[in-house]
Amino acid sequence: MSIHTELPTNVKPLVYDLSLEPNFTNFKVHGNVKIQLKVLEESNFITLNSYKIDIHDAHIIETTQYSNDITFNDSNQSVTFKFPHTQFHIDDLITIDINFTSTLNDSMDGFYYYQYKDQDKTKYVAVTQFEPIYTRTSFPCFDEPNFKAIFNISLITENHLTVLSNSDVKKIIPQENNKKITSFNPTPLISTYLLSFVIGELDYIESKEFHIPIRFYALKGNQQKGKFVLELTIKTLNYLENLFNLKYPLAKLDYVAIPGYLGAMENWGCIISSEIDAFIEEQDHENISLKQDIAETVIHELAHQWFGNLVTMDWWDGLWLNEGFATFMSWFISQKFHPDWKLNESYISKTIEVALNIDSLRSSHPVEIPINSSSDIDQIFDNITYCKGSALLTIVVNWLGEDVFFKGVSSYLNKFQYGTTKTLELWDALSKASGKDVVEVMNVWTKEVGFPLVTITENHETNSITLRQNRFLSTFDVTPQEDEIIYPIFLNLKTLNNDIDHSIIMNTKELEINLTGLGADLDFYKINSNHIGLYRTSYPSDRWDKLSQAARQGLLSIEDKIGLVGDAYSLSNAGYEKTSIFLNLIEGWSDEENFAVWNEILKKIEELQKNLLFEDEKVINGLDNFIKSLINDKIHSLGWIIQDSDSIDLKNLKTILFSTASNVNDPETIKWSFDTFEKYINGDTHAIHSTLKPIIFRTVAKHGDELQYNQLFKLYQDPSIPKDERKIILKTFGFFHNENLITRTLSIILDPTIVDKSDIRIPFQALRTHKSGILLTWSWLQQNWDKIVETIPSSFSLLGSIIKFSTSSFTSLDKIKEIELFFKDKDTKKFNKSLAQSYDLIKSKAKWIEREGKDVGDWLIENGFKK
Ligand SMILES: [Zn+2]
């Protein structure tokens, strides 16, 4: 099968011998790489990836000939070595030997360093983040996923440092000057983006409860904080080996938690994670939501050890399969390990709804997006790739059943191990395992952008419903060309007399279903049961009341209720329905007991508040009054003091109700927050329950001034304060409404001595929630543009997300013009997707205000919330 490559295919790498010596004084890396190549075409040149690397010389070992013609191509990030006096013949094995110097950078990609203080001594830890295209900045290589090869890695360092890579250590050879060479055993066939090196003053805890040693590493003194991760790693590896019927193939697995790291990375045998995604601090042992988040990360990276590392996508257009699968597995396995966490409920909010929301923008993209240029790759690490990818796999699992699905996955992994694949090969394996045409159904979903709206009309005379599908866009302006796709839709029809009917697939524009034939009638029915399908449903207007009623009678599942809230909100936000449909629906559910349903309701209300941010105070206050009335009874009967004996659900519910009450300026919660904060600042560290801490800090910030800012700033700079708390405080800085304090927050963001690069996003998450924050952030972005581009890496869409945070909260079309004008003469190539999303989001809000602003005001007056 042909492979996708940007490099010439005259040679192919087999084995690398790589030696690197990083220097923490001048931040240079001395390197030598010998690459054994197989010649596939008669030729006399070798082209491989190399970017920002100083190449000293290159020669062919077998002929001892040096290249006298070395040309760099910066746009392809490649280098070509010509050997004019040599001819490579097909099937020759040749070895190119290259001496070079690369840079140990501080931009969080490639091979980079993080600087920290340990009792006033400056120390460094060096670490890699090679995915997707940064291995080429560390050493010359064939840096594409399908060029799998074997790597023999040696790292030269000072004696006292711990040195890790993908494989286990083969030998350590002491050198002069207090140095050593650490050589690692050969890797299996591996893609370059999965390589890794870690060098630093580390220590570990180890478990021997698996057939190979599993270690958790952290900076010395912190390793015990990884107990939860270590135990979960063992449990998950056992589970995955069974499920896939494939042993974990390496001789060890390290899980390394490092400060200054962004997220986590599945490097084969050497997973690297930020501390925040791995540490459970003493104070957090009861913090279930933190454990859930950490478990999500750990299981995700472990699932990659097979799905991604052992079997890898052939090219980056298949990234969704890697990430969608790992995301799906993290939910699936967490749910198996902890049924009490009820993650099936939060999965709807955190994955399906996220996917639907981003995919309703015109600027969305198909999960299998053609990647024509390497510069596009960073931008696809987004929620389409992760969440829509996961949502599509959920549909397949639901359709085929868990057993058949994993039988297919197992045969796929066994068949393609150590190789690369395309999406189609997974669908093929699942078709074979199930006898169903998975290819036909799923191809549309992965190759086409967006999802449909299913509009239902009822015919009482014939006891039937008619369904029609059209593309759904949040801006309510689908063109006929955009409406040509027919998505295969699983209707999952629920009726009064029957279980869910999983068999009906709608693969036409219109479909009529006679309910009589199903032994059902129009008294009660609902499609998209449990909200697994990727579509929105628009019912006749009186049906919403009936469904609201049905929920109160217990006819709908929690997932159904969450889905109805999501549908009603999105339809009204986009203009397909009136907003009053959504408001009436949730007003009827104020006695709801379930946390996940409340969570969805309150999240959507927050969206509504964001739409109104720049509107008349009276409307904003009216909406606040409505929200207060909605939660009033509940919060007064439950309170917000969290007891150890409370169920997880109850703890979560108390937390979110408290958060909402403070958000709508309920005086009682504000006063209590200030009182508790004062106790805390005065040394009573147990005054605040860990789950309420972010909310109390936020409340104090919103209504506080310089005094509280200074108190928090002092805490933030105290090295004894745990990392997770420092991050909460960093976010809190963005919640201050006082303009001087907002300016102060914006002024520290680009200062690496105060804010780690990996944390840059955090204050923006708060700044974009209020009017002054939004206005000042946008000015700051314009005034500091050059410095921002220089400081914030574009890897992992980091720069893109800062731009999205700084622009997307506006609500008027005029602002789009202003933003477009600013970016007109800028190079937007690396963040054009984020920018396009911002425009779509602003447009959809502006259109909503124009259409619904008055209506919502009227609804609030009619219902007595606004005067
Ligand atoms: Zn991943």
mmCIF file of N, CA, C and O in Angstrom, residues 41-113:
data_model
loop_
_atom_site.group_PDB
_atom_site.id
_atom_site.type_symbol
_atom_site.label_atom_id
_atom_site.label_comp_id
_atom_site.label_asym_id
_atom_site.label_seq_id
_atom_site.Cartn_x
_atom_site.Cartn_y
_atom_site.Cartn_z
ATOM 1 N N GLU A 41 15.467 2.837 -4.334
ATOM 2 C CA GLU A 41 15.570 3.309 -5.718
ATOM 3 C C GLU A 41 17.013 3.682 -6.002
ATOM 4 O O GLU A 41 17.710 4.160 -5.117
ATOM 5 N N GLU A 42 17.441 3.471 -7.241
ATOM 6 C CA GLU A 42 18.786 3.911 -7.651
ATOM 7 C C GLU A 42 18.869 5.417 -7.415
ATOM 8 O O GLU A 42 18.024 6.180 -7.905
ATOM 9 N N SER A 43 19.873 5.850 -6.679
ATOM 10 C CA SER A 43 19.962 7.284 -6.364
ATOM 11 C C SER A 43 21.325 7.581 -5.758
ATOM 12 O O SER A 43 22.120 6.660 -5.519
ATOM 13 N N ASN A 44 21.582 8.875 -5.505
ATOM 14 C CA ASN A 44 22.841 9.214 -4.850
ATOM 15 C C ASN A 44 22.666 10.353 -3.835
ATOM 16 O O ASN A 44 23.537 11.177 -3.642
ATOM 17 N N PHE A 45 21.478 10.398 -3.243
ATOM 18 C CA PHE A 45 21.228 11.431 -2.225
ATOM 19 C C PHE A 45 20.388 10.842 -1.090
ATOM 20 O O PHE A 45 19.738 9.791 -1.263
ATOM 21 N N ILE A 46 20.432 11.520 0.028
ATOM 22 C CA ILE A 46 19.586 11.134 1.169
ATOM 23 C C ILE A 46 18.925 12.396 1.706
ATOM 24 O O ILE A 46 19.605 13.377 2.017
ATOM 25 N N THR A 47 17.590 12.378 1.777
ATOM 26 C CA THR A 47 16.861 13.514 2.338
ATOM 27 C C THR A 47 16.159 13.050 3.604
ATOM 28 O O THR A 47 15.492 12.012 3.608
ATOM 29 N N LEU A 48 16.356 13.787 4.658
ATOM 30 C CA LEU A 48 15.603 13.480 5.884
ATOM 31 C C LEU A 48 15.218 14.773 6.565
ATOM 32 O O LEU A 48 15.594 15.862 6.136
ATOM 33 N N ASN A 49 14.423 14.676 7.644
ATOM 34 C CA ASN A 49 13.969 15.874 8.337
ATOM 35 C C ASN A 49 15.036 16.389 9.285
ATOM 36 O O ASN A 49 15.670 15.617 10.000
ATOM 37 N N SER A 50 15.206 17.693 9.278
ATOM 38 C CA SER A 50 16.135 18.341 10.183
ATOM 39 C C SER A 50 15.721 19.793 10.218
ATOM 40 O O SER A 50 15.548 20.421 9.172
ATOM 41 N N TYR A 51 15.523 20.333 11.415
ATOM 42 C CA TYR A 51 15.047 21.709 11.506
ATOM 43 C C TYR A 51 15.759 22.406 12.645
ATOM 44 O O TYR A 51 15.783 21.899 13.769
ATOM 45 N N LYS A 52 16.328 23.533 12.346
ATOM 46 C CA LYS A 52 17.065 24.339 13.331
ATOM 47 C C LYS A 52 18.233 23.560 13.935
ATOM 48 O O LYS A 52 18.564 23.731 15.111
ATOM 49 N N ILE A 53 18.798 22.636 13.171
ATOM 50 C CA ILE A 53 19.942 21.853 13.643
ATOM 51 C C ILE A 53 21.173 22.267 12.849
ATOM 52 O O ILE A 53 21.105 22.447 11.631
ATOM 53 N N ASP A 54 22.282 22.405 13.563
ATOM 54 C CA ASP A 54 23.543 22.758 12.926
ATOM 55 C C ASP A 54 24.245 21.453 12.536
ATOM 56 O O ASP A 54 24.670 20.690 13.406
ATOM 57 N N ILE A 55 24.335 21.192 11.231
ATOM 58 C CA ILE A 55 24.935 19.925 10.794
ATOM 59 C C ILE A 55 26.412 20.154 10.459
ATOM 60 O O ILE A 55 26.746 21.049 9.680
ATOM 61 N N HIS A 56 27.282 19.359 11.077
ATOM 62 C CA HIS A 56 28.725 19.558 10.860
ATOM 63 C C HIS A 56 29.216 18.754 9.664
ATOM 64 O O HIS A 56 29.921 19.260 8.813
ATOM 65 N N ASP A 57 28.892 17.489 9.616
ATOM 66 C CA ASP A 57 29.307 16.671 8.476
ATOM 67 C C ASP A 57 28.448 15.423 8.410
ATOM 68 O O ASP A 57 27.755 15.072 9.371
ATOM 69 N N ALA A 58 28.495 14.803 7.226
ATOM 70 C CA ALA A 58 27.749 13.556 7.037
ATOM 71 C C ALA A 58 28.515 12.694 6.050
ATOM 72 O O ALA A 58 29.002 13.199 5.035
ATOM 73 N N HIS A 59 28.647 11.411 6.383
ATOM 74 C CA HIS A 59 29.300 10.531 5.414
ATOM 75 C C HIS A 59 28.667 9.151 5.420
ATOM 76 O O HIS A 59 27.949 8.774 6.352
ATOM 77 N N ILE A 60 28.927 8.420 4.338
ATOM 78 C CA ILE A 60 28.436 7.049 4.242
ATOM 79 C C ILE A 60 29.542 6.143 4.791
ATOM 80 O O ILE A 60 30.673 6.166 4.297
ATOM 81 N N ILE A 61 29.224 5.397 5.820
ATOM 82 C CA ILE A 61 30.255 4.594 6.489
ATOM 83 C C ILE A 61 30.861 3.575 5.528
ATOM 84 O O ILE A 61 32.079 3.426 5.450
ATOM 85 N N GLU A 62 30.017 2.903 4.745
ATOM 86 C CA GLU A 62 30.490 1.822 3.894
ATOM 87 C C GLU A 62 31.468 2.306 2.813
ATOM 88 O O GLU A 62 32.364 1.573 2.428
ATOM 89 N N THR A 63 31.266 3.527 2.322
ATOM 90 C CA THR A 63 32.146 4.015 1.252
ATOM 91 C C THR A 63 33.119 5.077 1.751
ATOM 92 O O THR A 63 33.927 5.590 0.980
ATOM 93 N N THR A 64 32.990 5.441 3.028
ATOM 94 C CA THR A 64 33.752 6.520 3.683
ATOM 95 C C THR A 64 33.635 7.847 2.929
ATOM 96 O O THR A 64 34.442 8.743 3.103
ATOM 97 N N GLN A 65 32.633 7.951 2.103
ATOM 98 C CA GLN A 65 32.516 9.191 1.345
ATOM 99 C C GLN A 65 31.707 10.257 2.092
ATOM 100 O O GLN A 65 30.598 9.989 2.570
ATOM 101 N N TYR A 66 32.259 11.483 2.201
ATOM 102 C CA TYR A 66 31.567 12.608 2.836
ATOM 103 C C TYR A 66 30.694 13.330 1.818
ATOM 104 O O TYR A 66 31.069 13.436 0.644
ATOM 105 N N SER A 67 29.573 13.823 2.280
ATOM 106 C CA SER A 67 28.741 14.625 1.380
ATOM 107 C C SER A 67 29.360 16.013 1.257
ATOM 108 O O SER A 67 29.654 16.663 2.262
ATOM 109 N N ASN A 68 29.536 16.468 0.013
ATOM 110 C CA ASN A 68 30.084 17.813 -0.174
ATOM 111 C C ASN A 68 28.986 18.774 -0.637
ATOM 112 O O ASN A 68 29.238 19.895 -1.023
ATOM 113 N N ASP A 69 27.764 18.291 -0.607
ATOM 114 C CA ASP A 69 26.649 19.118 -1.067
ATOM 115 C C ASP A 69 25.464 18.908 -0.110
ATOM 116 O O ASP A 69 24.739 17.923 -0.204
ATOM 117 N N ILE A 70 25.360 19.830 0.846
ATOM 118 C CA ILE A 70 24.291 19.712 1.861
ATOM 119 C C ILE A 70 23.342 20.893 1.683
ATOM 120 O O ILE A 70 23.759 22.039 1.774
ATOM 121 N N THR A 71 22.079 20.602 1.377
ATOM 122 C CA THR A 71 21.118 21.708 1.196
ATOM 123 C C THR A 71 19.954 21.572 2.164
ATOM 124 O O THR A 71 19.412 20.486 2.369
ATOM 125 N N PHE A 72 19.599 22.715 2.737
ATOM 126 C CA PHE A 72 18.497 22.746 3.701
ATOM 127 C C PHE A 72 17.247 23.281 3.023
ATOM 128 O O PHE A 72 17.324 24.176 2.196
ATOM 129 N N ASN A 73 16.121 22.727 3.378
ATOM 130 C CA ASN A 73 14.841 23.233 2.889
ATOM 131 C C ASN A 73 13.981 23.553 4.114
ATOM 132 O O ASN A 73 13.406 22.657 4.736
ATOM 133 N N ASP A 74 13.934 24.848 4.463
ATOM 134 C CA ASP A 74 13.239 25.228 5.697
ATOM 135 C C ASP A 74 11.734 25.031 5.636
ATOM 136 O O ASP A 74 11.105 24.738 6.650
ATOM 137 N N SER A 75 11.148 25.160 4.437
ATOM 138 C CA SER A 75 9.695 25.017 4.395
ATOM 139 C C SER A 75 9.299 23.550 4.589
ATOM 140 O O SER A 75 8.280 23.243 5.194
ATOM 141 N N ASN A 76 10.122 22.629 4.108
ATOM 142 C CA ASN A 76 9.861 21.201 4.353
ATOM 143 C C ASN A 76 10.513 20.709 5.630
ATOM 144 O O ASN A 76 10.369 19.551 6.003
ATOM 145 N N GLN A 77 11.287 21.564 6.258
ATOM 146 C CA GLN A 77 12.066 21.189 7.444
ATOM 147 C C GLN A 77 12.902 19.939 7.161
ATOM 148 O O GLN A 77 12.845 18.947 7.897
ATOM 149 N N SER A 78 13.643 20.015 6.049
ATOM 150 C CA SER A 78 14.430 18.839 5.672
ATOM 151 C C SER A 78 15.834 19.245 5.238
ATOM 152 O O SER A 78 16.121 20.427 5.011
ATOM 153 N N VAL A 79 16.705 18.235 5.138
ATOM 154 C CA VAL A 79 18.050 18.463 4.653
ATOM 155 C C VAL A 79 18.360 17.366 3.640
ATOM 156 O O VAL A 79 17.930 16.219 3.799
ATOM 157 N N THR A 80 19.065 17.727 2.564
ATOM 158 C CA THR A 80 19.456 16.740 1.556
ATOM 159 C C THR A 80 20.978 16.649 1.486
ATOM 160 O O THR A 80 21.659 17.668 1.371
ATOM 161 N N PHE A 81 21.473 15.431 1.609
ATOM 162 C CA PHE A 81 22.901 15.174 1.459
ATOM 163 C C PHE A 81 23.107 14.526 0.091
ATOM 164 O O PHE A 81 22.505 13.483 -0.187
ATOM 165 N N LYS A 82 23.956 15.155 -0.737
ATOM 166 C CA LYS A 82 24.238 14.541 -2.033
ATOM 167 C C LYS A 82 25.622 13.900 -1.999
ATOM 168 O O LYS A 82 26.537 14.416 -1.362
ATOM 169 N N PHE A 83 25.730 12.769 -2.678
ATOM 170 C CA PHE A 83 26.998 12.039 -2.780
ATOM 171 C C PHE A 83 27.287 11.826 -4.263
ATOM 172 O O PHE A 83 27.013 10.755 -4.809
ATOM 173 N N PRO A 84 27.797 12.852 -4.931
ATOM 174 C CA PRO A 84 27.869 12.829 -6.396
ATOM 175 C C PRO A 84 28.730 11.698 -6.959
ATOM 176 O O PRO A 84 28.507 11.257 -8.082
ATOM 177 N N HIS A 85 29.696 11.222 -6.187
ATOM 178 C CA HIS A 85 30.593 10.191 -6.742
ATOM 179 C C HIS A 85 30.177 8.776 -6.381
ATOM 180 O O HIS A 85 30.928 7.842 -6.514
ATOM 181 N N THR A 86 28.955 8.656 -5.872
ATOM 182 C CA THR A 86 28.495 7.342 -5.436
ATOM 183 C C THR A 86 27.167 7.035 -6.108
ATOM 184 O O THR A 86 26.420 7.953 -6.459
ATOM 185 N N GLN A 87 26.876 5.790 -6.268
ATOM 186 C CA GLN A 87 25.531 5.396 -6.695
ATOM 187 C C GLN A 87 25.015 4.376 -5.682
ATOM 188 O O GLN A 87 25.705 3.399 -5.376
ATOM 189 N N PHE A 88 23.815 4.637 -5.112
ATOM 190 C CA PHE A 88 23.193 3.635 -4.231
ATOM 191 C C PHE A 88 22.376 2.692 -5.120
ATOM 192 O O PHE A 88 21.620 3.157 -5.979
ATOM 193 N N HIS A 89 22.526 1.404 -4.863
ATOM 194 C CA HIS A 89 21.776 0.439 -5.668
ATOM 195 C C HIS A 89 20.639 -0.175 -4.860
ATOM 196 O O HIS A 89 20.755 -0.337 -3.656
ATOM 197 N N ILE A 90 19.598 -0.535 -5.562
ATOM 198 C CA ILE A 90 18.426 -1.123 -4.903
ATOM 199 C C ILE A 90 18.868 -2.297 -4.033
ATOM 200 O O ILE A 90 19.701 -3.105 -4.450
ATOM 201 N N ASP A 91 18.280 -2.321 -2.809
ATOM 202 C CA ASP A 91 18.565 -3.368 -1.820
ATOM 203 C C ASP A 91 19.923 -3.235 -1.125
ATOM 204 O O ASP A 91 20.222 -4.014 -0.225
ATOM 205 N N ASP A 92 20.733 -2.221 -1.510
ATOM 206 C CA ASP A 92 21.950 -1.945 -0.727
ATOM 207 C C ASP A 92 21.570 -1.593 0.703
ATOM 208 O O ASP A 92 20.541 -0.956 0.947
ATOM 209 N N LEU A 93 22.411 -1.977 1.642
ATOM 210 C CA LEU A 93 22.281 -1.473 3.007
ATOM 211 C C LEU A 93 23.419 -0.480 3.202
ATOM 212 O O LEU A 93 24.590 -0.827 3.057
ATOM 213 N N ILE A 94 23.070 0.770 3.457
ATOM 214 C CA ILE A 94 24.099 1.784 3.662
ATOM 215 C C ILE A 94 23.854 2.471 4.998
ATOM 216 O O ILE A 94 22.733 2.437 5.526
ATOM 217 N N THR A 95 24.894 3.082 5.554
ATOM 218 C CA THR A 95 24.724 3.767 6.836
ATOM 219 C C THR A 95 25.229 5.195 6.710
ATOM 220 O O THR A 95 26.387 5.416 6.343
ATOM 221 N N ILE A 96 24.341 6.137 6.993
ATOM 222 C CA ILE A 96 24.773 7.541 6.996
ATOM 223 C C ILE A 96 25.126 7.933 8.425
ATOM 224 O O ILE A 96 24.432 7.550 9.369
ATOM 225 N N ASP A 97 26.256 8.625 8.549
ATOM 226 C CA ASP A 97 26.777 9.006 9.872
ATOM 227 C C ASP A 97 26.830 10.525 9.914
ATOM 228 O O ASP A 97 27.520 11.153 9.109
ATOM 229 N N ILE A 98 26.041 11.128 10.823
ATOM 230 C CA ILE A 98 25.907 12.595 10.830
ATOM 231 C C ILE A 98 26.337 13.156 12.184
ATOM 232 O O ILE A 98 25.892 12.679 13.239
ATOM 233 N N ASN A 99 27.214 14.159 12.173
ATOM 234 C CA ASN A 99 27.552 14.902 13.393
ATOM 235 C C ASN A 99 26.816 16.231 13.377
ATOM 236 O O ASN A 99 26.770 16.909 12.346
ATOM 237 N N PHE A 100 26.270 16.602 14.505
ATOM 238 C CA PHE A 100 25.423 17.809 14.521
ATOM 239 C C PHE A 100 25.374 18.416 15.917
ATOM 240 O O PHE A 100 25.761 17.782 16.906
ATOM 241 N N THR A 101 24.890 19.650 15.979
ATOM 242 C CA THR A 101 24.574 20.284 17.261
ATOM 243 C C THR A 101 23.149 20.810 17.180
ATOM 244 O O THR A 101 22.806 21.536 16.235
ATOM 245 N N SER A 102 22.328 20.431 18.142
ATOM 246 C CA SER A 102 20.968 20.965 18.186
ATOM 247 C C SER A 102 20.808 21.786 19.464
ATOM 248 O O SER A 102 21.733 21.891 20.260
ATOM 249 N N THR A 103 19.635 22.350 19.631
ATOM 250 C CA THR A 103 19.423 23.252 20.775
ATOM 251 C C THR A 103 18.485 22.617 21.788
ATOM 252 O O THR A 103 17.483 22.001 21.414
ATOM 253 N N LEU A 104 18.850 22.786 23.057
ATOM 254 C CA LEU A 104 17.944 22.403 24.138
ATOM 255 C C LEU A 104 17.095 23.647 24.373
ATOM 256 O O LEU A 104 17.574 24.621 24.939
ATOM 257 N N ASN A 105 15.874 23.651 23.852
ATOM 258 C CA ASN A 105 15.126 24.918 23.852
ATOM 259 C C ASN A 105 14.257 25.061 25.094
ATOM 260 O O ASN A 105 14.234 24.176 25.952
ATOM 261 N N ASP A 106 13.547 26.180 25.187
ATOM 262 C CA ASP A 106 12.653 26.349 26.341
ATOM 263 C C ASP A 106 11.223 26.592 25.865
ATOM 264 O O ASP A 106 10.446 27.245 26.527
ATOM 265 N N SER A 107 10.898 26.034 24.689
ATOM 266 C CA SER A 107 9.571 26.320 24.126
ATOM 267 C C SER A 107 8.589 25.161 24.275
ATOM 268 O O SER A 107 7.551 25.136 23.633
ATOM 269 N N MET A 108 8.905 24.189 25.127
ATOM 270 C CA MET A 108 7.991 23.078 25.435
ATOM 271 C C MET A 108 7.765 22.114 24.277
ATOM 272 O O MET A 108 6.834 21.319 24.317
ATOM 273 N N ASP A 109 8.566 22.211 23.216
ATOM 274 C CA ASP A 109 8.479 21.172 22.207
ATOM 275 C C ASP A 109 9.885 20.730 21.811
ATOM 276 O O ASP A 109 10.864 21.407 22.106
ATOM 277 N N GLY A 110 9.980 19.563 21.175
ATOM 278 C CA GLY A 110 11.293 19.004 20.873
ATOM 279 C C GLY A 110 11.956 18.499 22.148
ATOM 280 O O GLY A 110 11.288 18.007 23.063
ATOM 281 N N PHE A 111 13.286 18.611 22.194
ATOM 282 C CA PHE A 111 14.041 18.255 23.403
ATOM 283 C C PHE A 111 14.229 19.566 24.139
ATOM 284 O O PHE A 111 14.881 20.476 23.623
ATOM 285 N N TYR A 112 13.625 19.733 25.317
ATOM 286 C CA TYR A 112 13.636 21.051 25.947
ATOM 287 C C TYR A 112 13.927 20.957 27.437
ATOM 288 O O TYR A 112 13.931 19.872 28.007
ATOM 289 N N TYR A 113 14.205 22.110 28.024
ATOM 290 C CA TYR A 113 14.518 22.092 29.452
ATOM 291 C C TYR A 113 13.520 22.923 30.228
ATOM 292 O O TYR A 113 12.890 23.838 29.696
#
